[in-house]
Short mmCIF file of C-alpha atoms in Angstrom, two decimals:
data_model
loop_
_atom_site.label_atom_id
_atom_site.label_comp_id
_atom_site.label_asym_id
_atom_site.label_seq_id
_atom_site.Cartn_x
_atom_site.Cartn_y
_atom_site.Cartn_z
CA TYR R 1 -43.52 60.27 -32.29
CA ASN R 2 -45.96 62.67 -33.97
CA GLU R 3 -46.64 64.29 -30.59
CA TYR R 4 -42.92 64.78 -30.09
CA LYS R 5 -42.53 66.45 -33.59
CA SER R 6 -45.36 68.88 -32.85
CA TYR R 7 -43.70 69.70 -29.54
CA LEU R 8 -40.43 70.62 -31.32
CA SER R 9 -42.26 72.89 -33.84
CA MET R 10 -43.72 75.05 -31.06
CA SER R 11 -42.12 78.28 -30.02
CA ASN R 12 -40.20 78.55 -26.79
CA THR R 13 -43.14 80.28 -25.13
CA GLN R 14 -45.52 77.57 -26.15
CA GLN R 15 -43.08 74.86 -25.01
CA GLY R 16 -42.87 76.46 -21.58
CA LYS R 17 -46.64 76.36 -21.24
CA ARG R 18 -46.83 72.67 -22.20
CA LYS R 19 -44.52 70.10 -20.77
CA TYR R 20 -43.70 66.98 -22.79
CA GLN R 21 -45.17 63.80 -21.30
CA PRO R 22 -43.48 60.68 -22.72
CA TYR R 23 -45.56 57.59 -23.38
CA LYS R 24 -45.73 55.12 -20.50
CA ARG R 25 -46.50 51.43 -21.15
CA SER R 26 -48.66 49.59 -18.66
CA SER R 27 -46.51 47.37 -16.41
CA THR R 28 -49.10 44.59 -16.43
CA PRO R 29 -50.46 43.65 -19.84
CA THR R 30 -54.20 43.07 -19.95
CA SER R 31 -55.81 40.07 -21.56
CA SER R 32 -56.82 42.23 -24.56
CA ASN R 33 -53.28 43.28 -25.57
CA LEU R 34 -51.44 40.06 -24.42
CA ILE R 35 -49.92 38.03 -27.24
CA GLN R 36 -50.83 34.33 -27.01
CA LEU R 37 -47.85 32.01 -27.67
CA PRO R 38 -48.62 28.30 -28.25
CA GLY R 39 -46.92 26.09 -25.61
CA TYR R 40 -46.09 29.04 -23.31
CA TYR R 41 -47.86 30.74 -20.42
CA TYR R 42 -47.53 34.25 -19.00
CA ASP R 43 -46.54 34.93 -15.37
CA ALA R 44 -47.73 38.36 -14.21
CA ASN R 45 -45.42 38.41 -11.17
CA THR R 46 -42.23 38.05 -13.19
CA ASN R 47 -43.69 39.63 -16.39
CA ARG R 48 -42.25 36.77 -18.45
CA PHE R 49 -43.36 33.83 -20.63
CA TYR R 50 -42.54 30.27 -19.52
CA LYS R 51 -42.66 26.98 -21.38
CA LYS R 52 -45.45 24.66 -20.30
CA GLN R 53 -44.31 21.33 -18.81
CA THR R 54 -46.25 18.14 -18.26
CA SER R 55 -46.17 16.46 -14.83
CA SER R 56 -44.17 13.52 -16.19
CA ALA R 57 -41.40 15.80 -17.41
CA VAL R 58 -40.77 17.41 -14.01
CA LYS R 59 -37.93 15.66 -12.17
CA ARG R 60 -36.89 16.51 -8.67
CA ASP R 61 -34.11 14.90 -6.64
CA PRO R 62 -35.30 13.26 -3.45
CA PRO R 63 -34.21 14.78 -0.12
CA VAL R 64 -30.70 13.79 0.94
CA CYS R 65 -31.88 12.31 4.23
CA ASP R 66 -34.97 10.52 2.92
CA PHE R 67 -33.83 6.97 3.69
CA LYS R 68 -37.12 5.35 2.66
CA LYS R 69 -36.77 6.53 -0.93
CA GLU R 70 -33.02 5.94 -1.06
CA ALA R 71 -33.10 2.40 0.36
CA LYS R 72 -32.77 1.04 -3.16
CA VAL R 73 -29.09 2.03 -3.27
CA ASN R 74 -28.37 -0.52 -0.55
CA CYS R 75 -27.74 -3.31 -3.03
CA PRO R 76 -24.71 -5.68 -3.09
CA GLY R 77 -21.60 -3.83 -4.21
CA ALA R 78 -23.24 -0.37 -4.31
CA LEU R 79 -20.33 1.52 -2.73
CA SER R 80 -17.75 -0.44 -4.70
CA THR R 81 -19.72 0.16 -7.91
CA ILE R 82 -19.79 3.95 -7.58
CA LEU R 83 -16.07 3.97 -6.71
CA PHE R 84 -15.37 2.04 -9.90
CA SER R 85 -17.72 4.27 -11.93
CA ARG R 86 -16.00 7.41 -10.68
CA SER R 87 -12.57 6.02 -11.62
CA LEU R 88 -13.90 5.62 -15.20
CA GLY R 89 -15.35 9.14 -15.23
CA ARG R 90 -18.96 7.97 -15.35
CA VAL R 91 -19.90 9.64 -12.07
CA THR R 92 -19.10 13.27 -11.22
CA ASN R 93 -17.50 14.16 -7.89
CA HIS R 94 -20.70 15.82 -6.69
CA GLU R 95 -22.82 12.79 -7.54
CA PHE R 96 -20.23 10.47 -6.00
CA GLN R 97 -20.25 12.37 -2.69
CA ARG R 98 -24.04 12.36 -2.61
CA LYS R 99 -24.39 8.62 -3.37
CA SER R 100 -21.62 7.55 -0.99
CA TYR R 101 -23.20 9.63 1.74
CA LEU R 102 -26.59 8.02 1.15
CA ILE R 103 -25.17 4.50 1.14
CA SER R 104 -23.05 5.09 4.24
CA ALA R 105 -25.85 6.82 6.11
CA PHE R 106 -28.29 4.06 5.23
CA GLU R 107 -25.84 1.44 6.49
CA GLN R 108 -25.79 3.18 9.87
CA LYS R 109 -29.59 3.03 9.93
CA LYS R 110 -29.76 -0.52 8.56
CA ARG R 111 -27.77 -2.88 10.72
CA LEU R 112 -28.77 -6.14 9.11
CA VAL R 113 -27.45 -8.78 11.53
CA SER R 114 -26.53 -8.56 15.24
CA VAL R 115 -25.33 -11.61 17.14
CA ALA R 116 -24.48 -11.97 20.84
CA CYS R 117 -21.08 -13.61 20.48
CA HIS R 118 -18.81 -13.29 23.46
CA ARG R 119 -18.01 -12.01 26.92
CA GLY R 120 -14.72 -10.20 26.57
CA THR R 121 -12.73 -8.18 24.09
CA VAL R 122 -12.50 -9.34 20.48
CA THR R 123 -8.93 -8.60 19.38
CA VAL R 124 -9.01 -10.17 15.88
CA LEU R 125 -11.67 -11.04 13.31
CA GLN R 126 -10.68 -13.23 10.31
CA LEU R 127 -12.86 -14.59 7.52
CA ALA R 128 -12.16 -18.08 6.23
CA SER R 129 -11.00 -18.44 2.62
CA ASN R 130 -14.43 -19.49 1.37
CA GLN R 131 -16.09 -16.77 3.55
CA ASN R 132 -18.48 -19.34 5.05
CA ALA R 133 -16.87 -19.09 8.51
CA LEU R 134 -15.59 -16.27 10.73
CA LEU R 135 -12.88 -16.63 13.39
CA ALA R 136 -12.98 -14.41 16.46
CA ALA R 137 -10.11 -14.13 18.95
CA VAL R 138 -11.48 -13.18 22.40
CA THR R 139 -9.65 -12.07 25.54
CA SER R 140 -11.55 -12.08 28.83
CA ALA R 141 -10.98 -12.43 32.56
CA ASN R 142 -11.04 -16.21 32.12
CA GLY R 143 -8.26 -16.17 29.52
CA ALA R 144 -7.99 -16.16 25.75
CA SER R 145 -9.94 -18.24 23.25
CA LEU R 146 -10.55 -18.59 19.54
CA TRP R 147 -14.14 -19.14 18.38
CA LYS R 148 -15.59 -20.04 15.00
CA TYR R 149 -18.89 -18.79 13.60
CA ASN R 150 -20.59 -20.49 10.66
CA ILE R 151 -22.13 -18.15 8.08
CA ASN R 152 -25.19 -19.31 6.13
CA THR R 153 -27.77 -17.52 3.96
CA CYS R 154 -31.44 -17.56 4.82
CA LYS R 155 -34.68 -16.06 3.52
CA THR R 156 -35.58 -13.94 6.55
CA PHE R 157 -32.27 -12.08 6.86
CA TYR R 158 -29.24 -11.64 4.67
CA LEU R 159 -27.11 -14.01 6.76
CA HIS R 160 -27.45 -16.43 9.64
CA ILE R 161 -24.36 -16.36 11.87
CA GLU R 162 -24.05 -18.84 14.70
CA ARG R 163 -21.25 -20.19 16.81
CA ASP R 164 -19.79 -23.59 15.97
CA PRO R 165 -19.97 -25.62 19.23
CA ASP R 166 -17.29 -28.04 18.03
CA PHE R 167 -14.62 -25.38 17.48
CA MET R 168 -13.06 -23.60 20.45
CA PHE R 169 -9.37 -23.37 21.31
CA SER R 170 -7.97 -21.81 24.46
CA PRO R 171 -4.32 -20.69 24.11
CA SER R 172 -2.26 -19.96 27.17
CA SER R 173 -2.05 -16.21 26.46
CA GLU R 174 -3.60 -13.38 24.45
CA VAL R 175 -4.20 -14.01 20.74
CA THR R 176 -2.28 -11.34 18.78
CA ASP R 177 -2.92 -12.39 15.17
CA VAL R 178 -4.85 -14.86 13.02
CA CYS R 179 -3.96 -15.57 9.38
CA LEU R 180 -4.90 -18.22 6.85
CA VAL R 181 -3.19 -20.89 4.74
CA PRO R 182 -5.81 -21.02 1.93
CA SER R 183 -4.44 -24.04 0.08
CA LEU R 184 -4.64 -26.23 3.20
CA ASP R 185 -7.72 -24.63 4.88
CA ILE R 186 -5.60 -23.96 7.95
CA ALA R 187 -5.63 -20.98 10.32
CA LEU R 188 -2.45 -19.78 12.07
CA MET R 189 -3.20 -18.45 15.59
CA SER R 190 -0.44 -16.39 17.21
CA SER R 191 -0.42 -16.09 21.01
CA LEU R 192 1.71 -13.52 22.77
CA GLY R 193 3.21 -15.48 25.64
CA GLY R 194 4.27 -14.09 29.00
CA ALA R 195 6.05 -14.88 32.26
CA GLY R 196 6.82 -18.60 32.19
CA THR R 197 4.71 -19.10 29.06
CA PRO R 198 6.39 -19.15 25.64
CA GLY R 199 4.84 -17.36 22.69
CA GLN R 200 3.57 -19.74 20.03
CA VAL R 201 1.89 -20.16 16.66
CA SER R 202 -0.78 -22.88 16.49
CA ALA R 203 -2.04 -24.36 13.22
CA LEU R 204 -5.77 -25.26 13.26
CA ASN R 205 -7.68 -27.17 10.59
CA LEU R 206 -10.93 -25.30 9.87
CA GLU R 207 -12.56 -28.21 8.07
CA THR R 208 -12.05 -30.89 10.73
CA ASN R 209 -11.91 -28.43 13.68
CA ARG R 210 -8.73 -30.10 14.93
CA PHE R 211 -5.34 -28.97 16.17
CA VAL R 212 -2.51 -29.60 13.64
CA CYS R 213 0.78 -28.44 15.16
CA ASN R 214 2.31 -25.87 17.47
CA HIS R 215 5.37 -23.66 16.81
CA ALA R 216 6.67 -22.57 20.25
CA ILE R 217 9.18 -19.76 20.68
CA PRO R 218 11.15 -20.47 23.85
CA ARG R 219 12.44 -16.94 24.30
CA GLY R 220 10.40 -13.81 23.72
CA ASN R 221 6.88 -12.99 22.59
CA VAL R 222 5.03 -13.74 19.36
CA TRP R 223 3.30 -10.71 17.84
CA SER R 224 2.33 -11.90 14.38
CA SER R 225 2.63 -14.63 11.79
CA CYS R 226 1.96 -15.12 8.09
CA TRP R 227 1.94 -17.79 5.41
CA LEU R 228 4.56 -17.37 2.67
CA GLY R 229 2.78 -17.89 -0.64
CA ASN R 230 2.55 -20.99 -2.80
CA THR R 231 5.72 -22.69 -1.59
CA THR R 232 6.20 -26.46 -1.26
CA PRO R 233 6.45 -27.44 1.52
CA SER R 234 4.53 -24.52 3.07
CA LYS R 235 6.58 -21.91 4.90
CA ILE R 236 5.48 -19.49 7.63
CA CYS R 237 7.10 -16.36 9.03
CA ILE R 238 6.83 -15.52 12.74
CA GLY R 239 7.33 -12.06 14.17
CA THR R 240 8.99 -12.31 17.61
CA SER R 241 10.91 -10.17 20.02
CA ARG R 242 13.99 -8.65 18.33
CA GLU R 243 13.67 -10.60 15.04
CA ALA R 244 11.49 -12.58 12.62
CA ILE R 245 12.10 -16.22 11.75
CA VAL R 246 11.08 -18.48 8.82
CA GLN R 247 10.10 -22.13 9.39
CA TYR R 248 8.41 -24.94 7.50
CA LEU R 249 4.78 -25.41 8.55
CA GLY R 250 4.78 -28.44 10.83
CA ASP R 251 8.54 -28.56 11.36
CA THR R 252 8.86 -26.86 14.75
CA THR R 253 12.50 -27.74 15.40
CA ARG R 254 14.32 -26.07 12.52
CA THR R 255 14.62 -22.35 11.67
CA LEU R 256 15.29 -21.82 7.98
CA GLN R 257 16.18 -18.12 8.12
CA THR R 258 16.40 -15.27 10.56
CA LEU R 259 15.26 -11.79 9.40
CA HIS R 260 17.18 -9.12 11.31
CA THR R 261 15.31 -6.00 12.39
CA GLN R 262 17.98 -4.13 14.35
CA LYS R 263 17.00 -6.06 17.50
CA SER R 264 13.56 -4.45 17.54
CA ASP R 265 10.25 -6.21 18.29
CA VAL R 266 8.42 -7.31 15.14
CA PHE R 267 4.77 -6.25 15.55
CA CYS R 268 3.61 -7.51 12.13
CA VAL R 269 4.86 -9.68 9.30
CA ARG R 270 3.29 -9.94 5.83
CA GLY R 271 4.46 -11.85 2.76
CA ASP R 272 3.76 -11.58 -0.94
CA SER R 273 1.95 -14.22 -3.01
CA ASN R 274 5.23 -15.63 -4.38
CA GLY R 275 6.68 -16.40 -0.98
CA THR R 276 9.95 -14.61 -1.72
CA THR R 277 9.40 -11.23 -0.04
CA VAL R 278 8.50 -10.48 3.59
CA TYR R 279 7.62 -7.06 5.07
CA THR R 280 8.15 -6.51 8.81
CA GLY R 281 6.82 -3.65 10.93
CA THR R 282 8.91 -2.95 14.00
CA ARG R 283 8.79 -1.15 17.30
CA ASN R 284 11.54 1.27 16.18
CA SER R 285 9.23 2.77 13.48
CA GLN R 286 10.63 0.86 10.52
CA LEU R 287 8.89 -0.90 7.65
CA ILE R 288 11.56 -3.31 6.41
CA CYS R 289 11.52 -5.32 3.17
CA HIS R 290 13.32 -8.70 3.22
CA ASP R 291 14.13 -10.78 0.15
CA LEU R 292 14.41 -14.38 1.36
CA ARG R 293 16.98 -15.02 -1.36
CA GLN R 294 19.32 -12.49 0.28
CA LYS R 295 20.85 -12.26 3.72
CA THR R 296 20.42 -8.54 4.24
CA PRO R 297 17.24 -6.39 4.05
CA VAL R 298 16.42 -4.71 0.74
CA PHE R 299 15.27 -1.38 2.19
CA ALA R 300 13.71 0.22 5.28
CA LEU R 301 11.03 2.94 5.32
CA SER R 302 10.78 5.20 8.36
CA HIS R 303 7.53 6.17 10.12
CA GLN R 304 6.77 8.60 12.90
CA SER R 305 5.97 5.85 15.39
CA SER R 306 5.97 2.06 15.76
CA VAL R 307 4.43 0.23 12.81
CA GLY R 308 1.38 -1.74 14.02
CA ASP R 309 0.09 -3.45 10.89
CA ILE R 310 0.83 -3.91 7.17
CA ARG R 311 -1.20 -4.92 4.13
CA VAL R 312 0.47 -5.95 0.85
CA LEU R 313 -1.82 -5.04 -2.08
CA GLY R 314 -2.40 -7.19 -5.14
CA SER R 315 0.06 -5.25 -7.29
CA GLU R 316 2.74 -6.29 -4.73
CA TYR R 317 4.66 -3.07 -5.13
CA CYS R 318 2.18 -1.10 -3.01
CA VAL R 319 2.03 -1.56 0.78
CA VAL R 320 -0.31 0.08 3.29
CA ALA R 321 1.14 0.60 6.79
CA SER R 322 -0.35 2.06 9.97
CA ALA R 323 1.61 3.44 12.90
CA TYR R 324 0.86 3.84 16.59
CA ASN R 325 0.45 7.63 16.27
CA GLY R 326 -2.41 7.42 13.74
CA GLN R 327 -0.28 7.72 10.60
CA VAL R 328 -1.65 5.59 7.74
CA VAL R 329 0.14 5.72 4.38
CA GLN R 330 0.41 3.69 1.18
CA TRP R 331 3.99 3.16 -0.02
CA ASP R 332 5.22 2.56 -3.55
CA THR R 333 8.13 0.19 -2.99
CA ARG R 334 9.58 0.86 -6.48
CA ASN R 335 10.60 4.45 -5.79
CA LEU R 336 10.40 4.23 -1.98
CA ARG R 337 7.92 7.05 -1.38
CA HIS R 338 4.38 7.17 -0.05
CA VAL R 339 1.74 7.86 -2.67
CA VAL R 340 -1.45 8.10 -0.58
CA SER R 341 -2.02 9.41 2.94
CA TYR R 342 -5.20 8.50 4.82
CA GLN R 343 -6.21 11.37 7.10
CA GLY R 344 -8.53 11.24 10.09
CA HIS R 345 -7.34 8.03 11.78
CA VAL R 346 -7.22 8.17 15.58
CA ASN R 347 -4.62 6.04 17.36
CA ASP R 348 -2.44 6.73 20.36
CA PHE R 349 -1.34 3.43 21.86
CA ALA R 350 -2.77 0.28 20.20
CA ARG R 351 -2.00 -2.24 17.45
CA LEU R 352 -4.98 -1.70 15.15
CA LYS R 353 -5.64 -4.04 12.22
CA ILE R 354 -5.87 -2.86 8.61
CA LYS R 355 -8.64 -4.41 6.51
CA VAL R 356 -8.94 -4.13 2.71
CA ASP R 357 -11.72 -5.66 0.60
CA GLU R 358 -10.89 -8.09 -2.22
CA SER R 359 -11.53 -5.52 -4.95
CA GLU R 360 -9.01 -3.19 -3.20
CA SER R 361 -11.47 -0.29 -3.25
CA LEU R 362 -12.10 0.27 0.48
CA LEU R 363 -9.82 0.53 3.52
CA PHE R 364 -11.23 -0.14 7.03
CA ILE R 365 -9.47 0.69 10.30
CA PRO R 366 -10.97 1.03 13.81
CA GLY R 367 -9.71 3.85 16.01
CA ASN R 368 -8.98 4.54 19.67
CA ASP R 369 -12.10 6.74 19.76
CA LEU R 370 -14.12 3.56 18.94
CA TYR R 371 -15.09 4.88 15.47
CA THR R 372 -14.51 2.66 12.45
CA ARG R 373 -13.38 4.70 9.45
CA ILE R 374 -13.69 3.80 5.79
CA TRP R 375 -11.42 5.32 3.13
CA CYS R 376 -11.21 5.06 -0.63
CA LEU R 377 -8.02 3.04 -1.00
CA LYS R 378 -6.83 4.69 -4.20
CA SER R 379 -7.61 8.37 -3.51
CA GLY R 380 -7.38 8.46 0.30
CA GLU R 381 -10.81 10.09 0.71
CA LEU R 382 -12.49 9.50 4.06
CA LEU R 383 -15.88 8.08 3.04
CA ASN R 384 -17.46 7.50 6.46
CA SER R 385 -16.87 7.25 10.19
CA LEU R 386 -19.11 4.66 11.83
CA PRO R 387 -19.74 5.29 15.54
CA PRO R 388 -19.61 2.42 18.04
CA PRO R 389 -22.78 0.29 17.89
CA ALA R 390 -23.49 1.06 21.57
CA HIS R 391 -23.49 4.84 22.06
CA ASP R 392 -22.83 4.63 25.81
CA THR R 393 -19.56 2.67 25.33
CA ILE R 394 -16.68 3.91 27.47
CA ILE R 395 -13.56 4.79 25.46
CA SER R 396 -10.84 2.36 26.52
CA ASN R 397 -8.38 -0.09 25.01
CA HIS R 398 -10.71 -3.00 25.89
CA ASN R 399 -13.64 -1.56 23.89
CA ILE R 400 -11.85 -0.92 20.56
CA PRO R 401 -13.86 -2.78 17.90
CA ALA R 402 -12.49 -5.49 15.61
CA VAL R 403 -13.38 -5.28 11.91
CA GLU R 404 -13.54 -7.74 9.01
CA VAL R 405 -14.65 -7.06 5.43
CA GLY R 406 -15.49 -9.40 2.55
CA LEU R 407 -17.35 -9.35 -0.77
CA ASN R 408 -18.80 -12.86 -0.57
CA TRP R 409 -20.16 -13.49 2.93
CA GLY R 410 -21.99 -16.77 3.01
CA GLY R 411 -21.25 -17.17 -0.70
CA HIS R 412 -23.45 -14.24 -1.72
CA TYR R 413 -23.29 -10.90 0.11
CA PRO R 414 -20.65 -8.15 0.32
CA GLY R 415 -20.38 -6.50 3.69
CA PHE R 416 -18.34 -5.97 6.82
CA ALA R 417 -18.58 -6.99 10.47
CA ILE R 418 -17.81 -5.02 13.63
CA ALA R 419 -17.34 -6.82 16.94
CA ALA R 420 -17.76 -4.63 20.01
CA THR R 421 -19.35 -4.62 23.47
CA GLY R 422 -20.36 -8.27 23.40
CA LEU R 423 -22.07 -8.18 19.99
CA LEU R 424 -21.14 -8.96 16.41
CA HIS R 425 -22.77 -6.53 13.95
CA TRP R 426 -22.86 -7.15 10.20
CA TYR R 427 -23.47 -4.41 7.63
CA SER R 428 -24.13 -4.70 3.92
CA LEU R 429 -21.97 -2.91 1.36
#
């Protein structure tokens, strides 16, 4: 500053002879003029002070694809837990996507159980009510059959799955559906029928491994069947060609009620827990609601293609339906509009089963491209697409996998099973 004042007091001639040189500070402070700050250190490259950190305070996220470090997330209910946490706002969307990716990717790496189970195409997988047994409907060149696999826990693996040698039924035609009567520990096996062979629904006792009764349909095919809630005596609904019928379980001679579907084939029937409402999915692209206390249908919801399968959720006013063209939607039956659409499903020609876990968090559907897709049931997010277990599998109708999901396999473990290419694969959730 003093140098600048003396420069101004000079005459113009003197100022011309001497040019003003402003003071320049050294860009890199030396150790002699550097101020020492307790708890901070100086970085010469950035010319800044930084706070000192101990090694225990430094936290770094592990790499996204480091499966060895992230294997701890593969615990029972991990994916269901983070879905529930996100619904409560405890997990951010970014953290949810990262964790769900890690869990899903680890499941692809960690196939826990693989069992050689059949020679043919598994069309249906169905867990028993206590989840200690698994039913598999198989179609092969030798005909159709229904097998039972016992599920036990063991120390070496999560589960031990083996075929029950005392349980094997061979219907006269392809098995189209398997459903349960939980109160009686009975499975209903629907067989399609064909030329000279009537379609039928067979009741099988899972505890004694014995045949109970047979509901034969003289005319037409049988596509599906279901148990109608806690009614006494037990009623069942059978989806046939051109209509659905209601009968007492065990009384094969009398039809209690006929549910009209505009003379269209009934590909699937599902009832509510009260046994008063039945939903039918038809070939003419209709999802029809029937109240058994009335003679006419309550309403009909139109789809873009034939309705292949239906799932009635626990709230009983929400229904998930899938169509032959890949459309999968969740309907609110109170205001008759769809509330969730599940994008990414691939289907062109097949009846593909819908599977929902007991907590109603996850939706599983196999596709024509042999991929099994998992959605968040409430939001419709596609969480994962599992490729076929055998990567050299040829894409065809005979190689489409069958899927079953449960939260208490063997009495302990949540997971899902995929049956494809002669093997049954079980994954942990």
